[in-house]
Amino acid sequence: MPDRPAAGDGRRVAGPVPGWMRLPLAVLAGVVIGLGQPPYDLWYLGFAGYVAAVWLFLVTPGGLRSAGTGWAVGLGYFGFSMGWIVEPFFVDAAVTGWMAPFALIGLAGGLALFWGLAFRLSSQGRYPVIGLVLAWSLAELARAYVFTGFPWALVPYFWLPVPVIQWVSVVGPHGLTLLTLAAAALCALALRPGGARAGLAGLALLAVLFGGGLLLTPAAQDLAARPVVRLVQPNAPQHEKWDPQKIPVFMQRKLEFTRAAPAEGGAAPALIVWPETSVPNLLHRAGPTLDRITEAAGGTPVLLGVQRADQAGYYNSLIVLAPGGGVQALYDKHHLVPFGEYMPAAALFARWNIAGLAARAEGGYTPGPGPQVIDMGPLGSALPLICYEAVFPQDVNGAPLRPDMLIQITNDAWFGTWSGPYQHLAQARIRAIEQGLPMLRAANTGVSAVIDGAGRVLATIPLGEAGFADAPLPPPMRHTPYSRTGDLPAGLLMFVAIAALWAGSRRRRTPESD
């Protein structure tokens, strides 16, 4: 007869939860996890939700029922935290509004498959909780890369309001995922009879995360002698942004903010940053508009978003206007939004007259060649990021050389006015922490912000307001371990640990224990 598993060995023990309650409770656990994300920022509930998810795994029989539990947790989490995904489809509701429920269900249900697979693969081993921590972490790593990746709202992002998030500068987001899930698993094991030692270990790990985060948090920098940058936020709602009658209004607003005098006693800006797609003309037709911008800037370089076209297609681009006029630097967005900026299998979807939101040209935009660093003159060098690109830690780490700053231009009007813009801002802050670099973020409707290399917001323009913000440009901070290594160490650790766990389970398996 097989031995009965001990309470503290990490093996499954059936619990008191009736089978019909597991899936609803799993969905609820996912929603609680989602409360850790902006705009709620209830990080303690986010962690409690992960503890509850692991506990549900412990009381769920293995096989497909474990997969269903993991999928339900993911459905609750992604469905709740990413409800903003319906917003772009209601910009032109008559044409694309019908797609909104399919987008939310498809996104939440599809991303939840990663979590369901992790729960399923972990359920049959000798130490399923250890397997779950490793497999769940690997599932999040896969989510960041598979099918061009979608690492929005990764597991550890709920730590942003507290010092624990500083660990991403050392182990990266996926390393912090592993540590977070390990702490949640230990706390879940503590809820079982005889789980006191696991509970103490969980508290010790949490103490390390918080204490280490405090030690890793850089001190505030002295910015007294730093050059000033200006962020411009026109607040153009997406349904009005390209209205011919509104375009002059928004352009005039941006020009006025650009030429505005600094606050009394303040220095003139050394750089002005406009948001994504700020210019209403394609680049080759935008000469008169660019001349107006150059004149309003009065000798200050302006970085802005513009669309351009050539024989290869359309591009979502960023340019820097030189003080004397003319384009000083050009960058084409390379990580495009599926179904938003390009259509996967465009010819197939065209048979059903489905073009998603990428209808400017057949198949949408053309991707640029990849990350690049641009010269910003006396201010140093910058890695430009256009909207979605700031979601990807690996893209920022993929720069050919370390820049002096990160600059994100974005149009978060697509994301509505509730959770999406705040989650996007949070991820920009985490990219700054990972790299130890300042982030300049200009958003069409908000939230625009100047962020230092510790993720602190030094200046901001609130969501839904038109205006500009002048702030000193923070200098680069430390060259972080994560900025040197990327995701490779965390990924290798997960793979090696899972391989060792699998090999150990096979060696220990006997006919009696089968």
C-alpha atoms as one frame of an Amber mdcrd trajectory, in Angstrom:
protein
   0.000   0.000   0.000   1.298   3.509  -0.724   2.259   5.649   2.237  -0.176
   8.343   3.302   1.350  11.753   2.480   2.514  13.779   5.435   0.954  17.174
   5.972   4.080  19.171   5.311   5.683  17.372   2.373   4.022  19.425  -0.329
   1.870  16.553  -1.614  -1.840  16.778  -2.296  -4.315  16.183   0.520  -8.034
  16.173  -0.263  -9.848  19.074   1.340 -13.357  19.921   2.520 -14.389  21.886
  -0.607 -17.246  20.216  -2.535 -16.415  19.638  -6.170 -19.163  21.959  -7.447
 -17.646  24.888  -5.508 -14.089  24.609  -6.781 -14.518  26.390 -10.094 -16.521
  29.335  -8.674 -13.997  29.698  -5.868 -11.159  29.526  -8.386 -12.728  32.319
 -10.454 -13.179  34.346  -7.248  -9.517  33.777  -6.326  -8.560  35.131  -9.754
 -10.681  38.244  -9.221  -9.034  38.796  -5.822  -5.625  38.524  -7.502  -6.812
  41.152  -9.988  -7.512  43.580  -7.134  -3.744  43.831  -6.744  -3.511  45.492
 -10.152  -4.109  49.196 -10.869  -6.286  51.120 -10.350  -7.028  49.209  -7.119
  -3.417  48.522  -6.042  -4.554  46.298  -3.149  -1.298  44.364  -3.121  -2.141
  42.410   0.050  -5.305  41.074  -1.602  -3.308  40.201  -4.693  -0.961  38.060
  -2.618  -3.877  36.523  -0.711  -5.434  35.566  -4.022  -2.332  33.608  -5.014
  -2.360  31.847  -1.638  -6.000  30.927  -2.235  -5.196  29.641  -5.739  -2.478
  27.321  -4.407  -4.806  26.125  -1.630  -7.460  25.291  -4.220  -4.814  23.344
  -6.118  -4.110  21.362  -2.942  -7.743  20.389  -2.448  -8.435  19.572  -6.107
  -7.958  16.030  -7.400  -5.342  15.806 -10.134  -5.671  15.509 -13.877  -8.164
  17.562 -15.830  -9.819  18.821 -12.652  -6.563  20.526 -11.679  -6.357  21.999
 -15.163  -9.901  23.314 -14.776  -9.034  24.919 -11.449  -5.983  26.662 -12.879
  -7.904  27.781 -15.946 -10.719  29.175 -13.780  -8.235  31.132 -11.635  -6.743
  32.581 -14.812 -10.183  33.339 -16.263 -11.132  35.311 -13.165  -7.825  37.152
 -13.099  -7.461  38.037 -16.761 -11.164  38.680 -17.266 -11.277  41.089 -14.321
  -7.924  42.836 -14.680  -8.068  43.154 -18.485 -11.650  44.292 -18.860 -10.243
  47.376 -20.589  -9.675  45.249 -23.723 -13.257  45.967 -24.823 -12.643  49.735
 -24.981 -10.935  49.906 -28.413 -13.862  48.110 -30.024 -16.340  50.748 -28.840
 -14.446  53.677 -30.380 -16.326  52.872 -33.589 -19.052  50.801 -32.001 -21.181
  50.541 -35.142 -18.383  48.737 -36.982 -16.368  46.895 -34.333 -18.521  46.922
 -31.190 -19.763  43.389 -31.851 -16.190  42.115 -31.460 -15.815  43.380 -27.870
 -17.248  40.380 -25.945 -15.364  37.958 -28.163 -12.140  39.896 -27.521 -12.576
  39.768 -23.732 -13.619  36.127 -23.622 -10.959  35.111 -26.107  -8.170  37.009
 -24.362  -9.075  35.938 -20.822  -9.816  32.351 -21.777  -6.734  32.079 -23.969
  -4.306  33.467 -21.402  -5.915  31.291 -18.726  -4.827  28.226 -20.733  -1.239
  28.931 -19.655  -2.261  28.701 -16.006  -4.490  25.686 -16.579  -1.627  23.830
 -18.242   0.677  24.656 -15.317  -1.850  23.282 -12.817  -2.367  20.150 -14.913
   1.318  19.346 -15.365   1.980  19.835 -11.647  -0.805  17.638 -10.357   0.716
  14.179 -10.779   4.261  14.514  -9.435   5.615  13.463  -6.055   5.847  17.095
  -4.914   3.023  18.829  -6.780   3.252  22.175  -4.961   6.926  22.539  -5.866
   5.999  21.553  -9.404   3.202  24.120  -9.442   5.510  26.952  -8.415   7.959
  26.039 -11.167   5.383  25.274 -13.866   3.326  28.403 -13.120   6.471  30.536
 -13.317   7.404  28.907 -16.619   3.869  29.497 -17.904   4.271  33.219 -17.217
   7.647  33.194 -18.970   6.013  31.484 -21.942   3.201  34.048 -21.925   5.822
  36.747 -22.378   7.272  35.138 -25.516   4.874  32.705 -27.241   3.003  34.051
 -30.317   4.913  37.380 -30.043   4.105  37.435 -26.309   1.651  39.282 -24.090
   3.256  39.834 -20.658   0.619  42.311 -19.484  -0.068  42.095 -15.736   2.552
  39.467 -14.917   2.287  37.752 -11.526   4.589  40.045  -9.475   3.301  43.384
 -10.743   0.931  43.715  -7.770   4.047  44.433  -5.665   4.507  47.868  -7.316
   3.114  49.876  -4.353   5.642  48.295  -1.943   9.452  47.865  -1.992   9.247
  44.196  -3.057   8.997  45.342  -6.698  12.641  46.503  -6.541  13.678  42.850
  -6.873  12.941  43.081 -10.601  16.185  45.041 -10.906  18.039  41.908  -9.778
  16.052  38.837 -10.836  13.717  40.390 -13.386   9.941  39.980 -13.468  10.103
  36.217 -14.012  12.537  35.659 -11.170  10.228  37.667  -8.918   7.312  35.561
 -10.178   9.136  32.459  -8.928   9.825  34.008  -5.519   6.261  35.316  -5.198
   4.650  31.989  -6.026   7.047  30.197  -3.667   5.977  32.503  -0.826   2.295
  32.014  -1.686   2.739  28.231  -1.808   4.401  28.145   1.610   1.591  30.236
   3.068  -0.981  27.919   1.487   0.749  24.873   2.975   0.583  26.588   6.359
  -3.217  26.373   6.177  -3.069  22.568   6.410  -2.641  20.547   9.597   1.028
  20.342  10.519   1.931  23.224   8.217   3.557  25.457  10.835   7.065  25.022
   9.442   5.863  25.913   5.954   4.185  28.998   7.370   7.365  30.110   9.109
   9.317  29.578   5.904   6.731  31.613   4.003   6.975  34.474   6.487  10.773
  34.329   6.295  10.657  34.549   2.499   8.257  37.485   2.660  10.596  39.195
   5.127  13.466  38.711   2.687  11.378  40.125  -0.149  10.357  43.204   1.817
  13.695  43.752   3.550  15.692  43.179   0.393  13.349  45.471  -1.498  14.028
  48.258   0.993  17.772  47.765   0.634  17.492  47.717  -3.156  15.470  50.941
  -3.324  17.814  53.701  -4.538  17.882  56.985  -2.686  16.208  59.995  -4.253
  18.535  61.891  -6.586  19.550  65.524  -6.410  17.953  67.023  -9.537  18.731
  70.669  -8.887  21.159  71.106 -11.777  19.506  68.702 -14.220  18.084  69.799
 -17.599  14.324  70.204 -17.776  12.052  68.190 -20.065   8.479  69.019 -21.026
   5.717  66.469 -21.599   2.721  67.523 -23.700  -0.691  65.891 -23.224  -3.428
  67.149 -25.598  -6.231  64.906 -24.234  -7.747  63.979 -27.591 -10.437  61.281
 -27.094  -9.976  58.496 -29.615 -13.384  58.959 -31.237 -12.486  62.616 -31.885
  -8.759  62.326 -32.545  -9.061  62.042 -36.347 -12.249  64.097 -36.749 -11.359
  66.737 -39.410 -13.091  69.428 -37.372 -11.262  68.472 -34.179  -7.768  67.951
 -35.593  -6.989  71.723 -35.707  -8.214  72.094 -32.118  -5.902  69.391 -30.800
  -2.971  70.612 -32.904  -3.393  74.167 -31.647  -3.520  72.848 -28.095  -0.202
  71.008 -28.528   1.421  74.053 -30.128   0.296  76.294 -27.263   1.662  73.882
 -24.673   4.917  73.683 -26.633   5.483  77.440 -26.755   4.246  78.117 -23.208
   6.713  79.892 -20.936   8.108  77.877 -18.031   6.799  78.508 -14.548   8.228
  81.534 -12.751  11.813  80.791 -11.846  11.803  77.595 -13.907  14.297  76.730
 -16.628  13.332  76.460 -20.265  12.918  72.844 -21.407  15.816  71.133 -23.152
  13.454  68.592 -24.757   9.736  68.543 -25.533   7.926  65.216 -25.903   4.613
  64.767 -27.715   2.563  61.543 -27.655   2.146  58.760 -30.209   0.633  59.686
 -33.628   0.605  63.380 -32.738   0.849  64.583 -36.337  -2.287  64.220 -38.490
  -0.335  63.830 -41.746   1.902  61.088 -43.028   5.523  62.090 -42.570   6.246
  62.787 -46.239   3.289  65.204 -46.321   3.824  66.772 -42.916   6.375  69.460
 -43.817   4.170  72.500 -43.022   2.986  70.927 -39.748   6.541  70.112 -38.697
   7.570  73.697 -39.483   4.840  74.974 -37.149   6.039  72.640 -34.400   9.663
  73.743 -34.872   8.617  77.391 -34.703   6.560  76.835 -31.536   9.457  75.001
 -29.874  11.719  77.995 -30.374  14.977  76.117 -30.754  14.157  73.162 -28.486
  14.172  69.652 -29.999  10.777  67.958 -30.115  10.249  64.203 -29.993   6.886
  63.101 -31.336   4.872  60.302 -32.893   3.947  60.262 -36.580   2.810  57.753
 -39.165   4.808  57.280 -42.316   4.660  55.236 -45.488   7.060  53.868 -48.054
   6.956  51.139 -50.671   7.082  48.452 -47.946   3.970  49.729 -46.144   2.822
  51.926 -43.288   4.785  52.493 -40.065   3.948  53.742 -36.599   6.982  55.931
 -36.043   8.755  58.378 -33.774  10.887  61.281 -34.930  13.039  63.916 -33.293
  12.811  67.386 -34.800  16.124  69.217 -34.686  16.165  72.726 -33.170  16.694
  74.266 -36.609  14.106  72.093 -38.321  14.356  68.755 -40.077  14.229  65.199
 -38.791  17.192  64.437 -36.543  16.238  60.812 -35.708  13.657  58.279 -36.855
  12.412  55.099 -35.186   9.777  52.656 -36.468   7.783  50.626 -33.952   8.804
  46.980 -34.250   6.594  45.145 -31.713   3.124  45.628 -33.134  -0.221  44.857
 -31.479  -1.893  41.745 -32.955  -5.382  42.557 -34.270  -4.738  46.214 -33.416
  -1.808  47.209 -35.624  -1.606  44.135 -37.788  -3.796  41.161 -38.553  -2.350
  37.686 -38.121  -3.480  35.588 -41.087  -4.956  38.725 -42.650  -6.037  36.973
 -45.859  -7.955  34.346 -43.860  -9.821  36.878 -41.736 -10.528  39.001 -44.802
 -12.806  36.239 -46.103 -15.199  37.101 -43.265 -14.583  40.844 -43.649 -12.815
  40.953 -40.279 -10.026  43.522 -40.141  -9.807  44.004 -36.381  -8.636  47.514
 -35.624  -5.791  47.343 -38.149  -7.645  48.747 -41.100  -5.302  51.501 -42.309
  -3.775  49.117 -44.822  -4.322  45.484 -45.642  -2.758  43.592 -42.761  -2.029
  46.825 -40.815   1.356  48.377 -40.083   4.770  47.109 -41.068   7.174  46.384
 -38.177  10.457  48.235 -37.875  13.799  46.424 -37.641  13.956  46.244 -33.830
  15.058  48.181 -30.742  17.458  51.032 -31.364  19.080  53.757 -29.334  18.867
  57.310 -30.643  21.160  60.247 -29.942  19.509  63.075 -28.007  22.506  65.383
 -28.094  23.561  66.911 -24.752  20.848  64.926 -22.948  22.509  61.630 -23.851
  21.008  58.650 -25.628  17.461  57.271 -25.435  15.688  54.004 -26.128  12.369
  54.909 -27.783   9.298  52.813 -26.988   5.993  53.284 -28.748   2.957  52.334
 -26.662   2.777  48.509 -26.453   6.564  48.088 -26.580   6.925  49.214 -22.956
   5.000  46.089 -21.896   7.907  43.824 -22.894  10.889  43.577 -20.517  12.844
  41.644 -23.165  12.378  44.426 -25.728  13.820  47.018 -23.374  16.658  44.648
 -22.514  17.209  44.062 -26.220  18.680  47.505 -26.851  22.015  47.329 -28.683
  23.649  49.425 -25.944  22.641  50.886 -22.601  20.897  54.248 -23.083  20.739
  57.153 -20.660  16.933  57.202 -20.599  13.785  55.452 -21.786  11.147  57.430
 -23.689   7.661  56.057 -24.201   5.133  57.809 -26.399   1.665  56.311 -26.302
  -2.007  56.828 -27.092  -3.813  55.294 -24.132  -7.099  56.808 -25.275  -7.695
  53.351 -26.764  -7.720  51.866 -23.247 -10.618  53.861 -21.814 -10.624  55.782
 -18.554 -10.510  53.118 -15.865  -7.899  50.376 -15.509  -6.000  50.176 -18.810
  -4.114  53.501 -18.712  -3.053  52.964 -15.089  -1.843  49.433 -15.743   0.144
  50.684 -18.729   1.730  53.395 -16.566   2.574  50.805 -13.899   4.438  48.687
 -16.438   6.395  51.720 -17.615   7.462  52.285 -13.996   8.552  48.651 -13.703
  10.639  48.935 -16.898  12.423  51.911 -15.296  13.159  49.868 -12.143  14.426
  46.889 -14.157  16.899  49.054 -16.023  17.734  51.662 -13.380  16.910  54.318
 -15.973  14.570  57.320 -16.044  11.444  57.045 -18.165   9.790  59.953 -19.973
   6.213  59.035 -20.808   3.991  61.225 -22.992   0.425  59.933 -23.379  -2.323
  61.417 -25.518  -5.005  61.343 -22.808  -2.779  60.345 -19.895  -1.171  59.361
 -17.765   1.966  61.272 -18.804   4.807  61.072 -16.304   8.481  61.615 -15.574
   9.737  58.529 -13.729  13.130  57.973 -12.119  15.185  54.785 -12.167  13.563
  53.596  -8.935  10.083  53.788 -10.478   9.095  56.939  -8.576   6.741  59.301
 -10.419   8.329  62.759 -10.178   5.840  64.684 -12.312   2.561  63.732 -13.919
  -0.387  64.976 -15.944  -3.556  63.224 -14.721  -5.705  61.029 -16.919  -8.249
  62.919 -18.973  -6.645  66.355 -18.620  -4.970  68.532 -21.216  -1.758  70.237
 -20.195   1.993  70.066 -19.997   4.464  69.215 -17.271   8.027  70.487 -16.862
  10.371  68.431 -14.702  14.097  67.795 -14.301  15.390  64.809 -16.230  16.724
  62.271 -13.701  20.172  60.840 -14.445  20.668  57.090 -14.922  20.951  55.041
 -11.757  22.832  51.787 -11.226  23.458  49.353 -14.066  21.160  46.679 -12.685
  21.910  42.942 -12.730  18.739  42.321 -14.721  19.754  44.862 -17.371  22.938
  42.813 -17.877  21.457  39.307 -17.874  17.831  39.550 -18.978  15.534  36.567
 -18.501  18.141  33.886 -19.132  19.133  33.102 -15.496  15.539  32.849 -14.248
  14.484  30.785 -17.245  17.406  28.391 -16.918  16.789  27.972 -13.194  13.151
  27.049 -13.824  13.997  24.546 -16.547  16.789  22.906 -14.550  14.655  22.710
 -11.395  11.726  21.168 -13.246  14.027  18.672 -14.970  15.564  17.709 -11.626
  12.132  17.356 -10.026  10.911  15.171 -12.889  14.045  13.013 -12.819  13.818
  12.634  -9.044  10.167  11.608  -9.270  10.998   8.924 -11.812  13.834   7.521
  -9.690  11.648   7.345  -6.584   8.636   5.821  -8.319   7.966   2.223  -7.309
   5.177  -0.227  -8.176   3.769   0.272  -4.664   3.642   4.054  -4.994   2.036
   3.884  -8.402
